[in-house]
PDB file of C-alpha atoms in Angstrom:
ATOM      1  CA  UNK A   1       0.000   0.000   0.000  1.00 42.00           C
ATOM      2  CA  UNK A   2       1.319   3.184  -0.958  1.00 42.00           C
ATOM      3  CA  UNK A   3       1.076   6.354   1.404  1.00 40.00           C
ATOM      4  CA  UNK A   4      -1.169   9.766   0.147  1.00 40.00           C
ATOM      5  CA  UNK A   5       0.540  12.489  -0.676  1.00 42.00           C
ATOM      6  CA  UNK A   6      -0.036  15.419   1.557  1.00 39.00           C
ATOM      7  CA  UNK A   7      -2.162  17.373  -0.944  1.00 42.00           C
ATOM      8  CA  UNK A   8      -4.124  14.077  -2.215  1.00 45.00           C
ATOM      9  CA  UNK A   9      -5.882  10.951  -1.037  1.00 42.00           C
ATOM     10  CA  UNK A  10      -5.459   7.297  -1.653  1.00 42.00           C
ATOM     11  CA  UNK A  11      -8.033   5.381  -3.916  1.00 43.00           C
ATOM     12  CA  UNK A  12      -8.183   1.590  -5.067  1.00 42.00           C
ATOM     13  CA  UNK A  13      -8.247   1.613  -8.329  1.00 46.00           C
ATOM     14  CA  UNK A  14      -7.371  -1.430 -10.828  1.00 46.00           C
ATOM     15  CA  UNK A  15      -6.804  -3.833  -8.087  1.00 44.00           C
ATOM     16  CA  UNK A  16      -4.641  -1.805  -6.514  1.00 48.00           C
ATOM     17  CA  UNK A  17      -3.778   1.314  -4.332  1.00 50.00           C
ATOM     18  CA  UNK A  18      -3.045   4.507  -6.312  1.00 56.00           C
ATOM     19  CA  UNK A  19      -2.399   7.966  -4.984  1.00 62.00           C
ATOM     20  CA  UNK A  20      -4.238  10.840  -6.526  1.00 66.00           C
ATOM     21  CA  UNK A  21      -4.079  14.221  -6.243  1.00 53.00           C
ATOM     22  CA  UNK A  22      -7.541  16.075  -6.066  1.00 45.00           C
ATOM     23  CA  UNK A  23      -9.918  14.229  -8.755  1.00 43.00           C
ATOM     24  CA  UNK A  24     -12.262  16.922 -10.077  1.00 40.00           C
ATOM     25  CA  UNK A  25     -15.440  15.838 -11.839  1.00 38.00           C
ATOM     26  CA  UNK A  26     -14.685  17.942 -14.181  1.00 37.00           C
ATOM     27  CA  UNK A  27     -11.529  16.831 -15.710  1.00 41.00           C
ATOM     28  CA  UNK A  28     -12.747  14.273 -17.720  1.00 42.00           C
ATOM     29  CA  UNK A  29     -11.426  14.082 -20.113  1.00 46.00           C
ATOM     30  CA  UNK A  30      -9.499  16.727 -19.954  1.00 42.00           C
ATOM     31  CA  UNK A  31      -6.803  17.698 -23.140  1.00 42.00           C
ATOM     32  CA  UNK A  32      -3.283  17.969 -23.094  1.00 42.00           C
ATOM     33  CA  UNK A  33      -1.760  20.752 -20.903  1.00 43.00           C
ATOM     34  CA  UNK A  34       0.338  23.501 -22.868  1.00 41.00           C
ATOM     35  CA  UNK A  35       3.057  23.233 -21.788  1.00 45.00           C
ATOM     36  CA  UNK A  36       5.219  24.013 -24.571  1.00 49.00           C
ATOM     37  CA  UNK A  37       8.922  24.329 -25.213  1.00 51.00           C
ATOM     38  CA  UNK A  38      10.664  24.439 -28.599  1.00 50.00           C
ATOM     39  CA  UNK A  39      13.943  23.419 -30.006  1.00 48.00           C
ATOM     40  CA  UNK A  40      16.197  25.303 -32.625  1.00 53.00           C
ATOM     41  CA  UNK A  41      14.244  23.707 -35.741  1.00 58.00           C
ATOM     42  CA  UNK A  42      10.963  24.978 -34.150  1.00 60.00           C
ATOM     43  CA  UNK A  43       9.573  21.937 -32.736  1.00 73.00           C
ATOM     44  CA  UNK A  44       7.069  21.930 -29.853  1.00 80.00           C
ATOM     45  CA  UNK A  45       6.718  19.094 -27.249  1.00 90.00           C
ATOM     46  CA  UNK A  46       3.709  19.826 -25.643  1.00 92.00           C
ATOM     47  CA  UNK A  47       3.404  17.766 -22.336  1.00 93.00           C
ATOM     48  CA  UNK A  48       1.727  14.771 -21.874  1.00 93.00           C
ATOM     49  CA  UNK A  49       0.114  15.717 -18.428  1.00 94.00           C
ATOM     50  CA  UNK A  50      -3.733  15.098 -18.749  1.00 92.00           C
ATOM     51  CA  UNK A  51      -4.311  16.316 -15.075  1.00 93.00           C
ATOM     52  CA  UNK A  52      -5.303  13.006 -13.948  1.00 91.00           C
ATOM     53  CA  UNK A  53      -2.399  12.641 -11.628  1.00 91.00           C
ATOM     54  CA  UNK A  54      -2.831   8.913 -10.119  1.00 94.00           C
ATOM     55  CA  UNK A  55       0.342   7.647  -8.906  1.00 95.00           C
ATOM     56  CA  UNK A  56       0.474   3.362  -8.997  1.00 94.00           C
ATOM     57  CA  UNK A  57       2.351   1.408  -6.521  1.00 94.00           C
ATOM     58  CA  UNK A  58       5.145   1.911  -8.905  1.00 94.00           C
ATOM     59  CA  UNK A  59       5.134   5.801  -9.017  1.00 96.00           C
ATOM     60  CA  UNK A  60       3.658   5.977 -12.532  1.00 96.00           C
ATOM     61  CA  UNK A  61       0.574   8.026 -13.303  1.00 96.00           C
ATOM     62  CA  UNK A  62      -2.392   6.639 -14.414  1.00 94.00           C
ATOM     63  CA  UNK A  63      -3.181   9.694 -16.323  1.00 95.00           C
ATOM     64  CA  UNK A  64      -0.386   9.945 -18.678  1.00 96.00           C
ATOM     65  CA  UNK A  65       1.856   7.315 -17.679  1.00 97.00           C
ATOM     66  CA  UNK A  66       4.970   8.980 -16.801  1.00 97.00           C
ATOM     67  CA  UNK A  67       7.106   8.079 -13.908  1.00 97.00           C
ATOM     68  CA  UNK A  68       7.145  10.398 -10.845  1.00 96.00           C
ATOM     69  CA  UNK A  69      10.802  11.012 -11.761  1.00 97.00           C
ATOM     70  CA  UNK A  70       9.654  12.136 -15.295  1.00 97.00           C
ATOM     71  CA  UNK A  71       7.231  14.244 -14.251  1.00 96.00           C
ATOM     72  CA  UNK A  72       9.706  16.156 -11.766  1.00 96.00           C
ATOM     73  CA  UNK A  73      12.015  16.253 -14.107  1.00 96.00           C
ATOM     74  CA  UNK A  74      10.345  17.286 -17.467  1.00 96.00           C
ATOM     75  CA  UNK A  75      10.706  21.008 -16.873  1.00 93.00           C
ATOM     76  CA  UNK A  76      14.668  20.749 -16.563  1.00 95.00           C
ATOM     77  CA  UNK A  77      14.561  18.313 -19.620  1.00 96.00           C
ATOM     78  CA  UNK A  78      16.127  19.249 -23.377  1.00 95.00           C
ATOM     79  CA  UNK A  79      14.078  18.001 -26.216  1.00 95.00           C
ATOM     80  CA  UNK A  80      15.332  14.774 -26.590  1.00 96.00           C
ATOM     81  CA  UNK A  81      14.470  13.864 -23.084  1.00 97.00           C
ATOM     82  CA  UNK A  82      11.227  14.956 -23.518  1.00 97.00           C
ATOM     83  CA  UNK A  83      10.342  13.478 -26.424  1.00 96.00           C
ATOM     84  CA  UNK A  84      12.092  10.475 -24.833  1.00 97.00           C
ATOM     85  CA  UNK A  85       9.799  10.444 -21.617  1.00 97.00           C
ATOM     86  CA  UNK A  86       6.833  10.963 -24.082  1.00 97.00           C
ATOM     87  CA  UNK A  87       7.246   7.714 -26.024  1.00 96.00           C
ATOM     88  CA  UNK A  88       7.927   5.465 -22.779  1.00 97.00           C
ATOM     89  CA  UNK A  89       4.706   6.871 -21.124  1.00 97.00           C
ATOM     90  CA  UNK A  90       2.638   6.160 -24.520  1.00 96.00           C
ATOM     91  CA  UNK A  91       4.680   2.788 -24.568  1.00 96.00           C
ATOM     92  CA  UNK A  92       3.346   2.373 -20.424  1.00 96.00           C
ATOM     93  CA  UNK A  93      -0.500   3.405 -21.209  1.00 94.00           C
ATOM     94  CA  UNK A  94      -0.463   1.209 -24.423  1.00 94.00           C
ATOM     95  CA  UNK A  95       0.578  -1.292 -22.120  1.00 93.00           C
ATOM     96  CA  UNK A  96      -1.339  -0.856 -19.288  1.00 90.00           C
ATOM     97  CA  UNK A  97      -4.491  -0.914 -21.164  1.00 88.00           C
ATOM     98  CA  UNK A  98      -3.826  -4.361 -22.896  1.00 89.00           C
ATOM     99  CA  UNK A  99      -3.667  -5.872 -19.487  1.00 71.00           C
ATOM    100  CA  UNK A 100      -6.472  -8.527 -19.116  1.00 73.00           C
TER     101      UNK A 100
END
């Protein structure tokens, strides 16, 4: 079991204990935040953060699917970083949701 975090509350969810930040009815669905940052050839990554923060047991968010670590750190990161912390969250929902 996973402890809340001081500004959220623990739910079951999915078989299993998840901590979420406030849950507001309505934020679904809710589009992608922009957050935008560009590189020299003009390219925006826009973040994946659907604000439908739900942490796992394994401090990835059921919203988007990035790790806790990849959320903290996605301001600091350079393009490739975030474009690299955008395909392994895809790659984490796209697996999460073929799960039986």
């Amino acid at each position: 079991m996973t402890k809340p975090a001081s500004a959220g509350c623990v739910t079951a969810a999915t078989n299993s204990w998840v901590k979420c930040w406030r849950a507001l009815p309505w934020s679904n669905p809710v589009p992608t935040l922009s957050l935008k940052s560009s590189d020299a050839a003009g390219e925006t990554i826009v973040s994946p953060c659907r604000r439908q923060c739900c942490l796992d047991d394994q401090d990835i968010c059921l919203g988007c699917g990035r790790t806790l670590q990849d959320i903290l750190d996605w301001s600091k990161a350079d393009q490739p970083r975030q474009r690299a912390i955008c395909t392994a969250a895809e790659a984490r929902l796209q697996q999460r949701n073929q799960v039986p």
